[in-house]
Short mmCIF file of C-alpha atoms in Angstrom, two decimals:
data_model
loop_
_atom_site.label_atom_id
_atom_site.label_comp_id
_atom_site.label_asym_id
_atom_site.label_seq_id
_atom_site.Cartn_x
_atom_site.Cartn_y
_atom_site.Cartn_z
CA MET A 29 78.02 86.12 96.04
CA ARG A 30 79.47 89.53 95.88
CA LYS A 31 78.15 92.07 93.47
CA LYS A 32 79.06 93.23 90.02
CA LEU A 33 79.32 96.40 88.79
CA ASN A 34 76.26 97.18 85.86
CA ARG A 35 76.33 100.27 83.21
CA ILE A 36 74.49 102.53 85.61
CA ASP A 37 76.65 101.43 88.66
CA ILE A 38 79.47 102.71 86.19
CA LEU A 39 78.03 105.62 84.63
CA SER A 40 77.13 107.01 88.20
CA LEU A 41 81.04 106.13 89.51
CA ALA A 42 82.45 107.59 86.74
CA LEU A 43 80.37 111.11 86.44
CA GLY A 44 79.88 111.73 90.55
CA SER A 45 84.74 111.27 90.18
CA ILE A 46 83.72 114.03 87.42
CA ILE A 47 81.37 116.66 89.15
CA GLY A 48 82.98 117.19 92.65
CA TRP A 49 82.93 120.83 94.39
CA GLY A 50 84.67 122.46 91.73
CA SER A 51 81.71 122.48 89.39
CA PHE A 52 79.62 124.39 91.94
CA THR A 53 82.44 127.15 92.68
CA LEU A 54 84.67 127.79 89.69
CA PRO A 55 81.84 129.86 88.30
CA GLY A 56 82.14 132.79 90.54
CA SER A 57 86.23 131.77 91.57
CA LYS A 58 87.33 131.40 88.05
CA PHE A 59 85.37 130.65 84.88
CA LEU A 60 83.13 133.65 84.78
CA HIS A 61 85.96 136.18 85.78
CA GLU A 62 88.92 134.57 83.31
CA SER A 63 87.27 132.75 80.80
CA GLY A 64 83.41 134.44 80.88
CA ILE A 65 80.61 132.27 79.25
CA ILE A 66 81.53 131.22 75.58
CA SER A 67 85.43 130.93 76.02
CA THR A 68 84.71 128.48 79.33
CA ALA A 69 82.09 126.80 77.08
CA ILE A 70 84.57 126.51 73.82
CA GLY A 71 87.77 125.76 76.72
CA LEU A 72 85.32 122.77 78.26
CA ILE A 73 84.31 121.84 74.69
CA LEU A 74 87.61 121.48 73.27
CA GLY A 75 88.81 119.63 76.51
CA GLY A 76 86.03 117.23 76.13
CA LEU A 77 87.13 116.46 72.94
CA ALA A 78 90.85 116.02 74.20
CA ILE A 79 89.43 113.95 76.75
CA LEU A 80 87.85 111.45 74.54
CA ILE A 81 90.93 111.16 71.96
CA ILE A 82 92.76 109.79 75.49
CA GLN A 83 89.45 107.96 76.28
CA LYS A 84 90.21 105.97 73.27
CA GLY A 85 93.82 104.89 74.35
CA TYR A 86 91.92 103.25 77.92
CA HIS A 87 89.47 101.90 75.70
CA ILE A 88 92.31 100.35 74.42
CA MET A 89 94.24 99.02 77.84
CA MET A 90 90.41 97.94 78.99
CA GLU A 91 90.13 95.67 75.66
CA LYS A 92 93.43 93.80 76.54
CA HIS A 93 94.52 94.51 79.89
CA TYR A 94 91.91 92.53 82.65
CA GLU A 95 93.54 93.80 86.29
CA ASP A 96 93.08 95.59 88.86
CA GLY A 97 95.35 99.02 88.94
CA GLY A 98 94.11 99.79 85.74
CA GLU A 99 97.26 102.70 84.70
CA PHE A 100 99.50 101.32 86.85
CA SER A 101 99.19 97.78 86.15
CA TYR A 102 98.96 98.48 82.88
CA THR A 103 102.78 100.49 82.34
CA TYR A 104 103.66 98.12 84.38
CA ASN A 105 103.28 94.86 82.47
CA ASN A 106 103.86 96.61 79.11
CA MET A 107 107.36 99.23 80.59
CA GLY A 108 108.29 97.73 83.37
CA LYS A 109 108.72 98.40 87.07
CA LYS A 110 110.64 101.91 86.98
CA ASN A 111 107.64 103.25 84.54
CA GLY A 112 104.74 101.55 86.46
CA PHE A 113 106.08 103.20 89.61
CA VAL A 114 105.71 106.94 87.88
CA VAL A 115 102.61 106.12 87.17
CA GLY A 116 101.58 104.58 90.18
CA TRP A 117 103.23 107.23 92.26
CA SER A 118 101.25 110.24 90.42
CA LEU A 119 97.81 108.62 90.62
CA THR A 120 98.16 107.56 94.70
CA LEU A 121 98.43 111.56 95.41
CA CYS A 122 95.83 112.19 92.56
CA TYR A 123 93.19 110.07 93.67
CA ILE A 124 93.68 110.34 97.42
CA SER A 125 93.81 113.95 97.77
CA MET A 126 90.48 114.47 96.25
CA VAL A 127 88.32 112.59 99.20
CA PRO A 128 89.82 115.52 101.76
CA LEU A 129 89.18 118.05 98.97
CA ASN A 130 85.66 116.84 99.14
CA ALA A 131 85.27 116.19 102.92
CA THR A 132 86.24 119.31 103.40
CA ALA A 133 83.59 120.90 101.07
CA PHE A 134 80.76 119.68 103.53
CA VAL A 135 82.52 121.94 105.82
CA LEU A 136 81.45 125.00 103.13
CA VAL A 137 78.10 123.43 102.65
CA LEU A 138 77.44 123.93 106.74
CA LYS A 139 78.54 127.17 106.54
CA LYS A 140 76.10 128.46 103.56
CA LEU A 141 73.39 126.82 105.92
CA LEU A 142 74.41 127.60 109.44
CA GLY A 143 77.21 130.57 108.99
CA SER A 144 79.64 131.37 111.34
CA ARG A 145 77.96 129.48 113.71
CA VAL A 146 80.15 126.17 111.88
CA ASP A 147 83.46 128.02 112.99
CA PHE A 148 84.79 126.94 116.81
CA GLY A 149 87.88 126.19 118.42
CA TYR A 150 90.34 128.37 116.64
CA LEU A 151 93.48 126.07 116.02
CA TYR A 152 95.80 127.76 113.64
CA GLU A 153 96.37 129.61 110.24
CA VAL A 154 98.10 127.36 107.16
CA ALA A 155 99.29 129.29 103.99
CA GLY A 156 96.55 132.49 105.12
CA HIS A 157 93.64 130.41 105.79
CA SER A 158 92.18 129.65 109.20
CA VAL A 159 91.74 126.00 110.80
CA TYR A 160 89.09 125.32 113.16
CA LEU A 161 88.60 121.92 115.58
CA SER A 162 85.09 122.13 113.89
CA GLU A 163 86.00 122.13 110.64
CA VAL A 164 88.47 119.11 111.16
CA ILE A 165 85.77 116.87 113.10
CA ILE A 166 83.50 117.32 110.35
CA ALA A 167 85.27 116.34 107.64
CA SER A 168 86.90 113.28 109.70
CA LEU A 169 83.06 112.65 110.51
CA ILE A 170 82.00 112.29 106.94
CA ILE A 171 85.58 110.27 105.88
CA LEU A 172 84.94 108.08 108.35
CA VAL A 173 81.02 107.07 107.22
CA PHE A 174 82.72 106.73 103.75
CA THR A 175 85.31 104.59 105.16
CA TYR A 176 82.19 102.55 107.09
CA ILE A 177 80.43 102.58 103.40
CA ASN A 178 83.33 101.08 101.31
CA ARG A 179 84.59 98.45 103.93
CA ARG A 180 80.91 97.23 103.50
CA GLY A 181 81.48 96.55 100.06
CA LEU A 182 80.39 97.41 96.21
CA LYS A 183 76.61 96.43 96.80
CA LEU A 184 76.32 99.40 99.84
CA SER A 185 78.54 101.86 97.71
CA SER A 186 77.48 101.64 94.95
CA ARG A 187 73.70 101.86 95.73
CA ILE A 188 74.66 104.63 97.61
CA GLN A 189 76.21 106.52 94.61
CA ASN A 190 73.40 105.78 92.42
CA ILE A 191 71.51 107.75 94.51
CA MET A 192 73.70 110.62 95.12
CA ILE A 193 74.26 110.75 91.73
CA LEU A 194 70.62 111.06 90.58
CA LEU A 195 69.98 113.52 93.41
CA MET A 196 72.63 115.95 91.78
CA VAL A 197 72.04 115.45 88.17
CA VAL A 198 67.74 116.05 88.80
CA ASN A 199 68.31 118.96 90.95
CA ILE A 200 71.33 120.51 88.84
CA MET A 201 68.70 120.59 86.02
CA ILE A 202 65.33 121.93 87.86
CA VAL A 203 67.42 125.09 89.21
CA PHE A 204 69.14 125.52 85.95
CA ILE A 205 65.26 125.58 84.22
CA PHE A 206 63.45 127.99 86.80
CA MET A 207 66.52 129.96 86.52
CA PHE A 208 66.61 130.21 83.25
CA ILE A 209 62.81 131.25 83.14
CA LYS A 210 63.65 133.97 85.79
CA ALA A 211 66.32 135.42 85.06
CA ASP A 212 67.04 138.89 82.73
CA HIS A 213 68.53 138.06 79.99
CA SER A 214 69.79 141.26 78.76
CA LEU A 215 72.78 141.23 82.07
CA VAL A 216 73.79 137.87 80.19
CA LYS A 217 73.54 139.17 76.60
CA ASN A 218 74.96 142.63 77.47
CA THR A 219 77.93 141.27 79.81
CA TYR A 220 79.05 137.65 78.02
CA ILE A 221 78.01 137.59 74.65
CA VAL A 222 77.58 141.22 72.55
CA ASN A 223 80.79 141.78 71.69
CA TYR A 224 82.65 138.96 72.22
CA LYS A 225 85.88 138.01 70.67
CA LEU A 226 87.52 135.23 70.31
CA ASN A 227 90.38 134.59 73.13
CA MET A 228 93.27 131.89 73.10
CA VAL A 229 94.14 132.85 76.12
CA GLU A 230 90.99 132.76 78.28
CA ILE A 231 90.20 129.34 76.47
CA SER A 232 93.71 127.94 77.41
CA LYS A 233 93.14 128.91 80.81
CA VAL A 234 90.05 126.37 81.02
CA PHE A 235 91.30 123.25 78.94
CA ALA A 236 94.61 123.51 80.88
CA ILE A 237 92.65 122.04 83.98
CA VAL A 238 90.75 119.80 82.18
CA PRO A 239 92.76 116.71 83.62
CA PHE A 240 91.64 118.30 87.17
CA LEU A 241 88.01 118.44 85.79
CA PHE A 242 87.58 115.21 84.06
CA VAL A 243 89.76 112.91 86.42
CA GLY A 244 87.07 110.74 87.35
CA PHE A 245 86.02 109.46 84.31
CA ASP A 246 89.22 107.36 84.75
CA VAL A 247 88.66 105.30 87.74
CA ILE A 248 86.45 102.81 85.14
CA PRO A 249 90.05 100.77 84.44
CA GLN A 250 90.67 100.53 88.74
CA ILE A 251 87.09 98.87 88.78
CA VAL A 252 87.72 96.70 85.60
CA THR A 253 87.45 93.01 87.42
CA ASP A 254 83.71 94.39 88.85
CA LEU A 255 82.18 94.75 86.26
CA ASN A 256 79.55 92.94 85.14
CA PHE A 257 79.74 92.90 81.55
CA GLU A 258 82.87 93.32 79.01
CA PRO A 259 85.42 96.09 80.37
CA SER A 260 85.57 97.07 76.60
CA LYS A 261 81.68 98.03 76.64
CA ALA A 262 82.28 100.49 79.72
CA THR A 263 83.91 102.48 76.97
CA LYS A 264 80.57 103.92 76.51
CA MET A 265 79.60 104.55 79.99
CA ALA A 266 83.14 106.91 79.82
CA VAL A 267 82.09 108.94 76.84
CA LEU A 268 78.83 109.76 78.21
CA ALA A 269 79.99 110.97 81.90
CA ILE A 270 82.59 113.21 79.76
CA PHE A 271 79.86 114.25 77.74
CA SER A 272 77.86 114.80 80.65
CA GLY A 273 80.27 116.95 82.63
CA VAL A 274 80.86 119.21 79.98
CA LEU A 275 77.41 119.60 79.74
CA PHE A 276 76.88 120.14 83.91
CA TYR A 277 80.31 122.00 84.24
CA ASN A 278 78.09 124.79 81.42
CA LEU A 279 75.19 124.17 82.64
CA LEU A 280 76.82 125.39 86.43
CA ASN A 281 78.53 128.08 84.75
CA ILE A 282 75.78 129.75 82.93
CA THR A 283 73.29 129.68 86.07
CA THR A 284 75.56 132.03 87.76
CA GLY A 285 76.34 134.38 84.65
CA LEU A 286 72.28 134.92 84.69
CA VAL A 287 72.71 136.89 87.76
CA TYR A 288 76.36 138.13 87.82
CA THR A 289 78.88 140.15 85.99
CA PRO A 290 82.62 138.35 86.12
CA GLU A 291 83.27 141.19 88.66
CA LYS A 292 80.34 140.94 90.97
CA ALA A 293 80.83 137.11 90.73
CA LEU A 294 84.14 137.10 92.03
CA LEU A 295 83.13 139.41 94.96
CA GLU A 296 80.86 136.65 96.42
CA GLN A 297 81.98 133.96 98.90
CA TRP A 298 79.34 131.39 96.48
CA ALA A 299 78.56 133.41 93.53
CA LEU A 300 76.48 130.20 92.00
CA GLY A 301 74.50 129.74 95.86
CA SER A 302 73.93 133.58 96.16
CA ALA A 303 72.24 133.31 92.39
CA VAL A 304 70.05 130.67 93.17
CA MET A 305 69.25 132.12 96.49
CA ASP A 306 68.67 135.81 95.35
CA ASN A 307 66.11 134.81 92.27
CA ILE A 308 64.73 131.63 93.52
CA GLY A 309 64.13 131.46 97.20
CA TYR A 310 65.49 129.24 99.59
CA THR A 311 63.65 126.14 98.01
CA GLY A 312 65.93 126.53 94.86
CA PHE A 313 68.80 126.94 97.02
CA MET A 314 68.34 123.36 98.99
CA LEU A 315 67.64 121.69 95.62
CA LEU A 316 71.12 123.48 94.39
CA ILE A 317 72.84 122.59 98.20
CA ILE A 318 71.17 118.55 97.64
CA SER A 319 72.56 118.64 94.83
CA LEU A 320 76.25 119.84 95.81
CA VAL A 321 75.79 117.13 98.64
CA GLY A 322 75.59 114.44 95.98
CA ALA A 323 78.18 115.55 94.03
CA VAL A 324 80.57 115.79 96.72
CA ALA A 325 79.35 112.56 98.42
CA GLY A 326 79.58 110.79 95.04
CA GLY A 327 83.22 112.43 94.83
CA ILE A 328 84.48 110.91 98.05
CA ASN A 329 82.67 107.87 97.47
CA GLY A 330 84.19 107.25 93.59
CA PHE A 331 88.03 108.33 94.70
CA MET A 332 88.27 106.13 97.96
CA LEU A 333 86.88 103.14 95.95
CA SER A 334 89.69 103.97 93.53
CA SER A 335 92.30 104.51 95.80
CA SER A 336 91.85 101.30 97.60
CA LYS A 337 91.89 99.48 94.35
CA LEU A 338 95.03 101.36 93.23
CA ILE A 339 96.86 100.66 96.71
CA GLY A 340 95.47 97.17 96.84
CA SER A 341 97.34 96.15 92.69
CA LEU A 342 100.27 98.53 94.12
CA ALA A 343 100.81 96.15 97.13
CA LYS A 344 100.18 92.90 94.87
CA TYR A 345 103.26 94.36 92.67
CA ARG A 346 105.15 94.66 96.05
CA LEU A 347 105.57 98.32 95.38
CA ILE A 348 104.51 98.81 98.76
CA PRO A 349 104.09 96.58 101.79
CA VAL A 350 102.13 93.32 100.68
CA LYS A 351 99.42 93.37 103.75
CA TYR A 352 97.70 96.17 101.58
CA SER A 353 96.74 93.35 98.98
CA LYS A 354 94.51 91.65 101.32
CA GLU A 355 91.25 91.31 101.09
CA ASN A 356 88.34 90.88 103.64
CA ASP A 357 84.70 89.08 103.21
CA ASN A 358 83.64 91.40 100.92
CA GLY A 359 86.09 91.43 98.24
CA VAL A 360 87.72 94.90 99.48
CA PHE A 361 91.07 95.55 100.11
CA GLU A 362 90.37 96.84 103.38
CA ASN A 363 93.76 97.25 104.55
CA ALA A 364 93.90 99.72 101.50
CA ILE A 365 90.94 101.64 102.62
CA LYS A 366 91.99 102.49 106.40
CA PHE A 367 95.46 104.04 104.94
CA VAL A 368 93.20 105.84 102.65
CA ALA A 369 91.15 106.85 105.43
CA LEU A 370 94.28 107.53 107.33
CA VAL A 371 95.76 109.75 105.18
CA SER A 372 92.50 111.78 104.29
CA LEU A 373 91.69 112.16 108.26
CA ILE A 374 95.13 113.95 108.59
CA ALA A 375 95.04 116.14 105.25
CA PRO A 376 92.20 118.27 106.61
CA TRP A 377 94.56 119.55 109.94
CA PHE A 378 96.90 121.53 107.13
CA GLY A 379 93.99 123.57 106.20
CA ARG A 380 91.76 123.72 103.29
CA GLU A 381 93.94 125.64 101.26
CA VAL A 382 96.70 123.29 101.69
CA ILE A 383 94.79 120.96 100.40
CA ILE A 384 93.88 122.98 97.20
CA TYR A 385 97.51 123.39 96.56
CA ILE A 386 97.87 119.17 96.30
CA VAL A 387 94.41 118.71 94.47
CA ASP A 388 95.76 121.59 92.19
CA MET A 389 98.47 119.07 91.27
CA SER A 390 96.36 116.58 90.14
CA SER A 391 96.22 117.94 86.49
CA LEU A 392 99.83 117.40 85.97
CA LEU A 393 99.88 113.74 87.62
CA ALA A 394 96.41 112.99 85.89
CA ALA A 395 97.70 113.48 82.45
CA VAL A 396 101.21 111.63 83.05
CA ALA A 397 98.71 108.77 83.16
CA TYR A 398 97.01 109.75 80.56
CA PHE A 399 100.42 109.90 78.58
CA TYR A 400 101.75 106.54 79.09
CA VAL A 401 98.28 104.95 78.06
CA CYS A 402 98.00 106.70 74.95
CA TYR A 403 102.05 106.18 74.34
CA ILE A 404 101.70 102.19 75.35
CA GLY A 405 98.31 101.94 72.48
CA TRP A 406 100.78 103.70 70.32
CA LYS A 407 102.99 101.04 70.82
CA HIS A 408 100.79 98.21 70.57
CA SER A 409 98.07 99.34 68.09
CA ILE A 410 97.36 99.45 64.66
CA GLY A 411 95.29 101.60 62.03
CA LEU A 412 93.29 104.36 63.69
CA ASP A 413 93.93 103.18 66.98
CA ARG A 414 97.52 103.84 66.70
CA TYR A 415 96.57 107.28 65.11
CA PHE A 416 93.80 108.32 67.89
CA SER A 417 96.51 106.99 70.81
CA ALA A 418 99.23 108.71 68.81
CA MET A 419 97.05 112.56 69.48
CA GLY A 420 95.94 110.98 73.07
CA ALA A 421 99.77 111.16 74.16
CA LEU A 422 99.86 114.77 72.55
CA ILE A 423 97.62 116.11 74.13
CA SER A 424 98.81 114.64 77.24
CA ILE A 425 102.60 116.81 76.51
CA ILE A 426 100.32 119.49 75.28
CA PHE A 427 98.33 119.56 79.44
CA MET A 428 101.54 118.67 81.41
CA ALA A 429 103.14 121.85 78.88
CA LEU A 430 100.29 124.16 79.68
CA LEU A 431 100.58 123.94 83.37
CA ILE A 432 104.49 123.66 83.83
CA ILE A 433 105.51 126.42 81.66
CA PRO A 434 106.54 129.64 82.97
CA GLY A 435 104.32 132.23 81.18
CA SER A 436 101.39 129.60 80.78
CA PRO A 437 97.73 131.11 81.17
CA ALA A 438 97.61 127.92 83.39
CA ARG A 439 100.59 127.42 84.85
CA LEU A 440 100.29 125.98 88.59
CA SER A 441 101.19 128.41 91.52
CA SER A 442 104.40 128.57 93.00
CA PRO A 443 103.16 126.15 96.48
CA SER A 444 102.05 123.35 93.88
CA ILE A 445 104.60 123.49 92.00
CA VAL A 446 106.99 123.30 95.23
CA LEU A 447 104.77 120.17 96.22
CA MET A 448 105.23 118.91 92.70
CA VAL A 449 108.86 118.56 92.81
CA LEU A 450 108.88 117.48 96.67
CA TRP A 451 106.50 114.69 95.51
CA ALA A 452 108.75 113.65 92.83
CA VAL A 453 111.55 113.84 95.30
CA LEU A 454 110.16 111.53 97.55
CA GLY A 455 108.81 109.18 95.07
CA TYR A 456 112.65 108.90 94.03
CA PHE A 457 114.32 108.21 96.97
CA TYR A 458 111.05 105.57 97.93
CA TYR A 459 111.44 104.22 94.35
CA LYS A 460 115.75 103.96 95.40
CA ARG A 461 115.32 101.86 99.19
CA TYR A 462 112.51 99.96 98.20
CA SER A 463 113.19 98.89 94.39
CA LYS A 464 114.88 95.72 95.03
CA THR A 465 112.14 93.79 97.30
CA MET A 466 109.99 94.88 94.55
CA LYS A 467 107.77 92.59 92.02
#
């Protein structure tokens, strides 16, 4: 009998997809430098509330739509082939890009532990980032391990997901408590709290990347047919995952801010890791590494599963070759898993910087899907559901505007915008070429 997912499985899947490598690096590279502690907290809380409003549209979807493919199949059935393709095309890149992003993060973890000994076999430089054969090999091995796990079915992948996320949650809490007890609170007080003034630019820089930070909550609709309870009740798990995401992003940011000023944090290669190592020693650092490995592994597993489900659904609707909808004996879209693995294995050869450019697009790609789900909810609901769905659609537009309007404090980088245009153009020509063969 095939494994069905319970509430704990769903919570682990969503939280593991929300809390990834970025939550451990953004405090030093972005949050403290651009927004400090308070503005970051406000941005994350407002963003979390915005995602909760959008989640209402997803709740409506899961009440009315029981089918693999989530947002894609929902949009296809309610707004036709073209709009369904737009959502499917957007989410495909959004989900798949997260797999090599987290796989290459494993290389960075090893670099923290072993130093430059990890780097050997220099190949070339892409976008200012040196690509080493060792990085490609390590990332590829990680991808292959999770490909094997996901081909084995939900029983194994969900068990590993639960263990990884438990390790992540427990160790983040332990590290934060010991750091808070041991740190000199005068630094964080004088640097981040005293003389703080509300700054909407600082807040918007965090708020605008919320679709990327919380993209994991929407993996739940992708596995709606694998639940052992009513899909509409999965909303509680999504809400809990969103609240937990806000909490853990803030805890990791505060942990870094307890030790470093924004300027000092920016100079550190990994500010959070250095802060923990310098203040509670190697044991605390290893706990942080274990939680980071749990987060990264959870992200790879979650997005590999959701990507394969999405691709399998696209194939069922014949937007891509039907062979990708073939299930193996474990109920897994095996060819879809292999496709995700193949694309993920190619990505590390372009270097982590190019992967990050693509992942940065995920905020915009995710916001497109959010808009469609909420718009459909608005069209087909009444009362408060209709009101919240309209708000969710508006928030999605605001997210998109912050990311693309020139002069916006959170506008995507030029390489990300160029890649975004190329992906859209590629999608246009693909649709024109194959639309007649689509369902």
